Coordinates of C-alpha atoms in Angstrom, one line a residue:
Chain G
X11 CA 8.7 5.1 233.9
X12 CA 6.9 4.3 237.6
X13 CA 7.2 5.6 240.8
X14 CA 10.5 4.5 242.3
X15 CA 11.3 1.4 243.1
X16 CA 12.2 0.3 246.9
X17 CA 15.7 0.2 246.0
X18 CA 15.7 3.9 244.6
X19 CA 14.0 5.2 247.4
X20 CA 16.3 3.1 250.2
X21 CA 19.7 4.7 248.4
X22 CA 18.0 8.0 248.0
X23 CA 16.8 8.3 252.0
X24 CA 20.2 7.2 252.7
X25 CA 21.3 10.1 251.2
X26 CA 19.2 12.2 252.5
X27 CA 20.1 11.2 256.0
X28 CA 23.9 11.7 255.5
X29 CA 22.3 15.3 253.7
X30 CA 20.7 15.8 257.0
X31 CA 23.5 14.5 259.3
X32 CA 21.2 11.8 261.0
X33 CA 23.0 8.5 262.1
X34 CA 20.9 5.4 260.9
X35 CA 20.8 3.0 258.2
X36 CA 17.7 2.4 255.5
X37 CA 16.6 -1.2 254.9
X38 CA 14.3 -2.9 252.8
X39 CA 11.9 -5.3 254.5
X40 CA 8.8 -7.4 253.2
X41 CA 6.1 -4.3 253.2
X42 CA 8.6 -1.0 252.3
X43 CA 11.7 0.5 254.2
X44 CA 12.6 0.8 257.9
X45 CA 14.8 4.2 258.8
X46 CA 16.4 3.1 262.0
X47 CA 14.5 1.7 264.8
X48 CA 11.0 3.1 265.0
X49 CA 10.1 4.4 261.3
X50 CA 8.3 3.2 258.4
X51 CA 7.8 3.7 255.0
X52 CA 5.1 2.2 253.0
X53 CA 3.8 2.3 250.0
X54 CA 0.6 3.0 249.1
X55 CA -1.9 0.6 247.1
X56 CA -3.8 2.3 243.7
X57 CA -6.4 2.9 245.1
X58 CA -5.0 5.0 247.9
X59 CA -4.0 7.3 244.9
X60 CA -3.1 10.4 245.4
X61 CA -1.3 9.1 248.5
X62 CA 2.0 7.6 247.9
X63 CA 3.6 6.7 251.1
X64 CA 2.5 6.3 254.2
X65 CA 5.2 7.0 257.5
X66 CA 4.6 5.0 260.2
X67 CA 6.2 6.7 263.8
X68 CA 5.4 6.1 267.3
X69 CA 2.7 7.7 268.5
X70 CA 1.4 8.3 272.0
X71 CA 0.6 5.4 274.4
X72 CA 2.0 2.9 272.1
X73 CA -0.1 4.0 269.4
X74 CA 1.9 4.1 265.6
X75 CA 1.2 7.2 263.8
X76 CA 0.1 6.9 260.2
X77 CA 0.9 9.8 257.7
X78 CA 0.1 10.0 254.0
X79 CA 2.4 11.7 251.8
X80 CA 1.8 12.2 248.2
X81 CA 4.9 13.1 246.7
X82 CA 8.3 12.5 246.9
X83 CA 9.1 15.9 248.3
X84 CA 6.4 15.0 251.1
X85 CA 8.0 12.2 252.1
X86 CA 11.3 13.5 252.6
X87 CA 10.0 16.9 254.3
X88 CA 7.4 14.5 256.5
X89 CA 10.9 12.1 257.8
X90 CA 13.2 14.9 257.9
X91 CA 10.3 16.5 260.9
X92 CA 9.8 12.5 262.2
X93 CA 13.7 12.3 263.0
X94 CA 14.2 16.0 264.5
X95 CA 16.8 16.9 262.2
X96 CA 16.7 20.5 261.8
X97 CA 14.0 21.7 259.3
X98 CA 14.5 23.0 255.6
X99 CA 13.2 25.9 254.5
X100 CA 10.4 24.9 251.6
X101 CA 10.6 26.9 248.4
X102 CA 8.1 27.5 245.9
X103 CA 9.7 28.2 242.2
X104 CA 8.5 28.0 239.0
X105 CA 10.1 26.5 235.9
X106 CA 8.7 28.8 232.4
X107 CA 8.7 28.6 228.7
X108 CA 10.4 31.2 227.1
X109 CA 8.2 34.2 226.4
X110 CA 7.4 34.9 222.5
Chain T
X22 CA 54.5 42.5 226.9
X23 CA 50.9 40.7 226.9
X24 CA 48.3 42.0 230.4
X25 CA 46.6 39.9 231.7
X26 CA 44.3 40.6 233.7
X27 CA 42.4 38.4 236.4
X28 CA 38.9 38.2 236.9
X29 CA 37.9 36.5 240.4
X30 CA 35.2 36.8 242.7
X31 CA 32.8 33.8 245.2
X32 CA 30.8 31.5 243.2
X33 CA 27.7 32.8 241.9
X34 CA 29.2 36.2 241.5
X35 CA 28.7 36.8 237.6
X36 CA 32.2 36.6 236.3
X37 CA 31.0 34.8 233.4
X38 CA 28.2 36.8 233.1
X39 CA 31.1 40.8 233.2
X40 CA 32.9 38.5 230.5
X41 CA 30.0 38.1 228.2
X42 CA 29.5 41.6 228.3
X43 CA 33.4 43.0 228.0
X44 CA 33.7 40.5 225.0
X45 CA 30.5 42.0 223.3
X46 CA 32.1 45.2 223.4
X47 CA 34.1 45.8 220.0
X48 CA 37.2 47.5 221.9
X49 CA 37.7 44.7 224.4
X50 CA 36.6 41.9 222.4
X51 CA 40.2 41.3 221.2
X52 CA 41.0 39.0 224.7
X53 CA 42.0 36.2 224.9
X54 CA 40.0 34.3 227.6
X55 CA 41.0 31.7 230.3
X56 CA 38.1 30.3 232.1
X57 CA 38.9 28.2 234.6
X58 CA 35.7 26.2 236.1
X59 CA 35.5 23.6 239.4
X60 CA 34.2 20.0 238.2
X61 CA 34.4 18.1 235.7
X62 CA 32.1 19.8 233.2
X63 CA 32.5 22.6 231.8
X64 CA 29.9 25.1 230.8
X65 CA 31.4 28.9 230.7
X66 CA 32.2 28.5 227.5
X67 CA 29.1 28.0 226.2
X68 CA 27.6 31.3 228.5
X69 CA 30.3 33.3 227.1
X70 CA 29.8 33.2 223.6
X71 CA 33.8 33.8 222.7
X72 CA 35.4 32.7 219.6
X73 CA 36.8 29.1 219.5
X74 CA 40.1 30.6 219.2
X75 CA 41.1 32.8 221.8
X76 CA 39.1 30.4 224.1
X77 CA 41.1 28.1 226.9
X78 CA 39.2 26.0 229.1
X79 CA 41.3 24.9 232.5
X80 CA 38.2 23.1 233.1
X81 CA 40.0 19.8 235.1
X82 CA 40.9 21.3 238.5
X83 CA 41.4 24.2 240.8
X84 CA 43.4 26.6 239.1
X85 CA 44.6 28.0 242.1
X86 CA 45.7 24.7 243.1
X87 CA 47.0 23.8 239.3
X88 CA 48.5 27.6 238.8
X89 CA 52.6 27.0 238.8
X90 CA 52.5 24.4 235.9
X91 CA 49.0 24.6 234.0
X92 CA 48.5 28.5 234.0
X93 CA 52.1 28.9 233.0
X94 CA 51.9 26.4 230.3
X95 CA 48.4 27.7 229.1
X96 CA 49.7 31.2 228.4
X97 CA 52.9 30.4 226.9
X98 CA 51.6 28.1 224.6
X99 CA 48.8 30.8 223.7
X100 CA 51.4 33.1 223.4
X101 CA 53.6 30.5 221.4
X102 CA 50.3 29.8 218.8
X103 CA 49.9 34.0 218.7
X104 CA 53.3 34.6 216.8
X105 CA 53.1 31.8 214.9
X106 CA 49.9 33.1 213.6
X107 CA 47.9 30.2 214.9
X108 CA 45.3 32.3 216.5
X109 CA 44.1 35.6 215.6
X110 CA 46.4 38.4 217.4
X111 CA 44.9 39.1 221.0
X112 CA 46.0 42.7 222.9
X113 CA 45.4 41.2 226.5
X114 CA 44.6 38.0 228.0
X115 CA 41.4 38.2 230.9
X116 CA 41.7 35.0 233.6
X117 CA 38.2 34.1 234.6
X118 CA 39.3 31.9 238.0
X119 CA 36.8 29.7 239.4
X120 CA 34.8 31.0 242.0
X121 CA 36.5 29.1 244.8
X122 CA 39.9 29.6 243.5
X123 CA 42.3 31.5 245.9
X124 CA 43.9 34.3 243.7
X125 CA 47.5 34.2 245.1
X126 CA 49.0 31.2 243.1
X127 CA 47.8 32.4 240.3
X128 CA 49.6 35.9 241.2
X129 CA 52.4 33.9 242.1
X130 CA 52.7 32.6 238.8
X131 CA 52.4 35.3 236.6
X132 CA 55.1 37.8 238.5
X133 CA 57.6 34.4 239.6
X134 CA 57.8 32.7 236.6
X135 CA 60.7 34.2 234.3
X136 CA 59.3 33.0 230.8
X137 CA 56.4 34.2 232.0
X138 CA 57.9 37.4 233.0
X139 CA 59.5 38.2 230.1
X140 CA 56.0 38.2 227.6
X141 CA 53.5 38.8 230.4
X142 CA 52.2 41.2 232.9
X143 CA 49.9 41.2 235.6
X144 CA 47.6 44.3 234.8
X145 CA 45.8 43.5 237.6
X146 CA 42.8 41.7 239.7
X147 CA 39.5 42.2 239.1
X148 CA 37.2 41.0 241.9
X149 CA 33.7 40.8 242.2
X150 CA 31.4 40.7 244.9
X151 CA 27.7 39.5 245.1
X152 CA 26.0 42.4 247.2
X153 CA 23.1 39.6 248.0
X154 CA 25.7 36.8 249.0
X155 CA 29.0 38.2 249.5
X156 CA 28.9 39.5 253.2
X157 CA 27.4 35.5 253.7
X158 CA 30.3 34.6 251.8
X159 CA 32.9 36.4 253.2
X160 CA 32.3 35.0 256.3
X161 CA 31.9 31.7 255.9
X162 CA 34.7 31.4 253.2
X163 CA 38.8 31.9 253.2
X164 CA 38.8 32.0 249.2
X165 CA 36.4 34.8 249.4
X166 CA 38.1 36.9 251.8
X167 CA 41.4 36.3 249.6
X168 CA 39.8 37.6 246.6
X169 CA 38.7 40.3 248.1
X170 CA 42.3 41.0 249.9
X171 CA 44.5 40.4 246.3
X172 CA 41.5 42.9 244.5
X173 CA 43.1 46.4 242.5
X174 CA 39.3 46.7 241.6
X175 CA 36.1 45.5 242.8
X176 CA 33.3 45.4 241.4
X177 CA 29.6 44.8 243.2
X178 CA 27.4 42.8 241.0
X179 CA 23.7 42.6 242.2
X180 CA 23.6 46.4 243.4
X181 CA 19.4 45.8 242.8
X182 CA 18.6 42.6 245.0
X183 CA 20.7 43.9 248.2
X184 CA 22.7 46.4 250.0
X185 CA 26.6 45.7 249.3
X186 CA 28.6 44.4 252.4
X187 CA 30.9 47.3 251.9
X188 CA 31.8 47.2 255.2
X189 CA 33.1 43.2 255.4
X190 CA 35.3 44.3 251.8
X191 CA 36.5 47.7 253.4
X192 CA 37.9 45.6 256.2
X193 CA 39.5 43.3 254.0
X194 CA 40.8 46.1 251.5
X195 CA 40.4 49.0 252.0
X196 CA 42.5 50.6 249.1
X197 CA 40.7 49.3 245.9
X198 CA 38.4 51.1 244.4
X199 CA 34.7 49.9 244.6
X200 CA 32.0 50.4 242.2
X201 CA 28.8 48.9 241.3
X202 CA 26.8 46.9 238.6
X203 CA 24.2 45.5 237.5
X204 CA 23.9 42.3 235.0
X205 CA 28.0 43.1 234.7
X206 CA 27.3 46.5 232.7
X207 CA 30.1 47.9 234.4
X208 CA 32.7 50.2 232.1
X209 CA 35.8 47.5 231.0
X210 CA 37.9 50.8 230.6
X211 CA 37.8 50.9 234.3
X212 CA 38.0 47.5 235.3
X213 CA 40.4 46.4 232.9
X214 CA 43.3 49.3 232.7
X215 CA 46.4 47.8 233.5
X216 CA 47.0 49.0 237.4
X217 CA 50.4 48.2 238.8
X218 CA 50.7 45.6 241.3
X219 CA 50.9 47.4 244.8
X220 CA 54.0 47.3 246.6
X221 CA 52.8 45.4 249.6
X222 CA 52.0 42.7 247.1
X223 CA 54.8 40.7 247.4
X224 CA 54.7 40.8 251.4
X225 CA 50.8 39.8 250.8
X226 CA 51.4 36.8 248.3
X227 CA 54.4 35.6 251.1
X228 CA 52.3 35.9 253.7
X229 CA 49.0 33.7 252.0
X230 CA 51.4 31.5 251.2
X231 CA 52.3 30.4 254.6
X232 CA 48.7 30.1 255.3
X233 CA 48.0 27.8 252.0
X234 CA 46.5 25.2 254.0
X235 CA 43.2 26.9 254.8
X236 CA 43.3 28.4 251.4
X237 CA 39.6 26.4 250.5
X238 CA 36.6 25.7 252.8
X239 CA 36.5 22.2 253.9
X240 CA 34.1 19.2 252.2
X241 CA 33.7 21.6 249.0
X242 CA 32.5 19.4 246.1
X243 CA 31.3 19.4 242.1
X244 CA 28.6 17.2 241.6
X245 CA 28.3 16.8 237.7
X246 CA 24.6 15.8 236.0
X247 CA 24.3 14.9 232.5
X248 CA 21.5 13.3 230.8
X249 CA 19.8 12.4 227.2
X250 CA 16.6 13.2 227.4
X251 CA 14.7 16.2 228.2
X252 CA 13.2 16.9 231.6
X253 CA 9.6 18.3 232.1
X254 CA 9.5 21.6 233.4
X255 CA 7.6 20.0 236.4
X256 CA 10.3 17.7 237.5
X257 CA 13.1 20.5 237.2
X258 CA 10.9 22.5 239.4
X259 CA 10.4 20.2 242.0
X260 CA 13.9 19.2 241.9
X261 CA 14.9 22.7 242.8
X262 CA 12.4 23.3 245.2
X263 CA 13.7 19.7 246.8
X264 CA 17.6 20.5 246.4
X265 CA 17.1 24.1 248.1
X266 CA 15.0 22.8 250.7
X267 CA 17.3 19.8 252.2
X268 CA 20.7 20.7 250.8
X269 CA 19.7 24.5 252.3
X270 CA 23.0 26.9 253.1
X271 CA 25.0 23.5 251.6
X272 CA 24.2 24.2 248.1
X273 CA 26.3 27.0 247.2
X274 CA 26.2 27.0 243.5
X275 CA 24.3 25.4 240.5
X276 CA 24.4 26.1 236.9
X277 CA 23.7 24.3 233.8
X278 CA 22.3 24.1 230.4
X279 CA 18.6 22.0 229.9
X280 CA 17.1 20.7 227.6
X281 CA 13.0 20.8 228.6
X282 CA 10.5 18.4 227.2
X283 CA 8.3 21.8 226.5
X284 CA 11.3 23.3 224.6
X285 CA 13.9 20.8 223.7
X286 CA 15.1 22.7 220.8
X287 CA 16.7 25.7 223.3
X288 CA 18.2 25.0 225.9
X289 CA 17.7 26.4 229.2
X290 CA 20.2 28.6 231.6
X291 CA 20.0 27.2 234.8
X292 CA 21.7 29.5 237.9
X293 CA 21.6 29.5 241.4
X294 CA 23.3 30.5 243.6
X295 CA 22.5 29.4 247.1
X296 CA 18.7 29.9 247.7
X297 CA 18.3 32.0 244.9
X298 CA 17.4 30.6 241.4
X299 CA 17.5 33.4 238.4
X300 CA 14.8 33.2 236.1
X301 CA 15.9 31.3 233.4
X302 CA 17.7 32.3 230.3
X303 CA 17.1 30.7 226.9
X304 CA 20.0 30.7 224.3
X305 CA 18.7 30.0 220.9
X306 CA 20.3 27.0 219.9
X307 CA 22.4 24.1 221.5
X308 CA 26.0 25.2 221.6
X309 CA 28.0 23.0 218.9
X310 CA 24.5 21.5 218.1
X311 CA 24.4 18.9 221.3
X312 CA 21.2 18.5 222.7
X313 CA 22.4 17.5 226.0
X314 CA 21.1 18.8 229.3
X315 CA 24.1 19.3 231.7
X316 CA 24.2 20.5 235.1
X317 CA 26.9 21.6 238.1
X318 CA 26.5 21.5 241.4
X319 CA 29.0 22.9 244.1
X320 CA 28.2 21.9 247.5
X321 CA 29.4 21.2 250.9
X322 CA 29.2 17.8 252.4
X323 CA 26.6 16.9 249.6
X324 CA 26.0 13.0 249.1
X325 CA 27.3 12.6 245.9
X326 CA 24.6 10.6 244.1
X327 CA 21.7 12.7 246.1
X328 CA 20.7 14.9 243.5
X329 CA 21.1 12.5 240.7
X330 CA 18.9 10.6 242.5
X331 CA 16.5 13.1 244.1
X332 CA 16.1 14.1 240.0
X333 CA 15.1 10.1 239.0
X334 CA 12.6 9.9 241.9
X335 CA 10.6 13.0 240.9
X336 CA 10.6 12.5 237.4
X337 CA 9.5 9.1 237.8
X338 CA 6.8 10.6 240.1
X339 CA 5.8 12.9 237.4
X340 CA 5.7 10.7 234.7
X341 CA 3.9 8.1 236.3
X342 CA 1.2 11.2 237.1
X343 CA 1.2 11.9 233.3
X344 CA 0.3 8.3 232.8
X345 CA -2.7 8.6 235.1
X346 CA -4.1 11.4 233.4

């Protein structure tokens, strides 16, 4: 099993931008995905490793914003604050064996 | 004439968890049990332990929705498979509704119906309300105000994490008598002695009738997740964490039996309600011997495959990190 594919991660930030009530579509071009007009996802070589993704945004003065994100979960939490839509509340659980 | 009593209360409030315990006790565990659960898996069975027998599972639909024609069938026919000795003899018959059914049909049903009539009686309603989510609930929710409004008894489960909203039930009904529990060790001689219906019933049930258009909260949802092969612990984590961070005040409910890669011979009992993930449980074996993890997830305005695929993406991610190391 691998990271997901370009495909998986197009349907599931389409999702997630219905989850999030953002208007915009998620397409897959030559070098990752494009969310709407102005953002970026791409992903990261080997040896980039632990970094994942990288978002591209507009930056100031023209400049385009780089961000690594190393995890699934980063990704979504580092687009969700690109777009404005209104921020989640991060959790921290913890999944345990039963005791004895 | 057969009571039957009807257990109802918000999702999340631990109807399931007051049945487990009423049917452990020897002098109540004589009930026959309707469990009625919204999606298409069903899973209370499982968490309540009861005998094959006296169990029915109205598992396809809203039973408030369903009640005229599927509860009335489902008791008769119990009742039918009773004196033909098809089932061992039951004294009372206990309705666990689903969390977002409205209580009224149901009510409808068991004091309209004249077959019905003539075996059955309505002993009363049984409602509970989470002290941590209720007053949330109530709110936000029409089926949870009903519940509350159609109660003879209501119980507060949760006493420990919260204040009760006794206040938001007192406006709602202010009659019933309230008391408290936790982990549903509440006394079934109290909740369960036949009370009889109260005479503004009938002008109650008329009246939520002519309002059965707003009887259930808009762009509710079951999403239903079953899979093969265990899950790390890891990946279940961070699936939670991911689900409760971006589905936020959306996700109302989640439950489910898991199988983890660390433990795949127990499964795992997954709730949430809301935010609020209990620590797991661990039954000791696979119910009916299927090793199968299988999760439910009520929602509003959920994407439907968001989960399922939020769930590949991390485990693929935390796989592909096991490979690494």
């Amino acid at each position: 099993m691998t990271a997901p594919s370009l495909p998986e991660l197009r349907d599931l930030l389409a999702d997630a931008l219905a989850l999030w009530e953002v208007e915009g579509r998620v397409r897959i071009e030559a070098d990752g995905l494009r969310l709407g007009p102005a953002l970026r996802v791409l992903p990261a070589a080997p040896a980039e490793h632990p970094v994942r993704w990288w978002v591209e945004r507009p930056g100031m003065q023209g400049k385009v914003q780089r961000r690594p994100c190393t995890s699934v979960l980063g990704l979504l939490r580092s687009l969700r604050n690109a777009l404005g839509a209104e921020t989640g509340e991060a959790r921290r659980l913890r999944v345990a064996r039963p005791e004895g | 004439m057969i009571p039957v009593t009807v257990v109802t209360g918000f999702l999340g409030a631990g109807k399931t968890t007051l049945l487990r315990r009423v049917l452990r006790d020897p002098a109540w565990a004589d009930s026959a049990v309707i469990v009625n659960e919204f999606g298409e898996i069903s899973l209370d069975h499982d968490l309540i332990a009861v005998s094959e027998e006296r169990f029915v599972s109205a598992a396809t639909g809203c039973l408030c929705c369903l009640a005229r024609d599927d509860l009335t069938r489902t008791l008769l026919d119990l009742a039918a498979q009773r004196a033909a000795g098809a089932v061992p003899p039951y004294a009372r018959v206990l309705i666990e509704t689903s969390g977002l059914a409205d209580p009224a049909p149901v009510l409808h049903a068991l004091m309209q119906d004249a077959a019905l009539g003539a075996t059955h009686a309505l002993a009363g309603v049984v409602t509970l309300v989470d002290a941590a989510q209720g007053a949330a609930a109530l709110s936000r929710h029409p089926e949870a105000r009903r519940q509350v409004m159609l109660a003879d008894r209501i119980l507060v489960t949760k006493p420990d994490l919260a204040t009760p909203p006794e206040a938001a039930i007192r406006a709602l009904n202010p009659v019933a008598p309230l008391r408290a529990a936790v982990q549903g060790a509440a006394e079934p001689g109290w909740l369960l002695a036949p009370a009889p219906p109260p005479e503004h019933l009938p002008a109650l049930l008329a009246a939520m009738q002519a309002e059965a258009a707003a009887r259930h909260t808009p762009g509710l949802g079951a999403i239903a997740l079953e899979r093969e092969a265990p899950l790390p612990a890891l990946a279940l984590t961070l699936w939670l964490q991911g689900l409760a961070e971006h589905a936020g005040p959306r996700l109302l409910r989640l439950k489910g039996l898991v199988a983890l890669t660390e433990c795949p011979e127990r499964p795992a009992v997954l709730q949430a309600v809301q935010h609020l993930v209990h620590p797991l449980d661990w039954l000791d074996s696979w119910p009916g011997g299927e090793r199968r993890s299988r999760l439910m997830i009520i929602g509003e305005r959920i994407p439907r495959h968001f989960p399922a695929r939020l769930l590949a993406a991390i485990e693929a991610e935390v796989a592909a990190e096991a490979a690494r190391r």
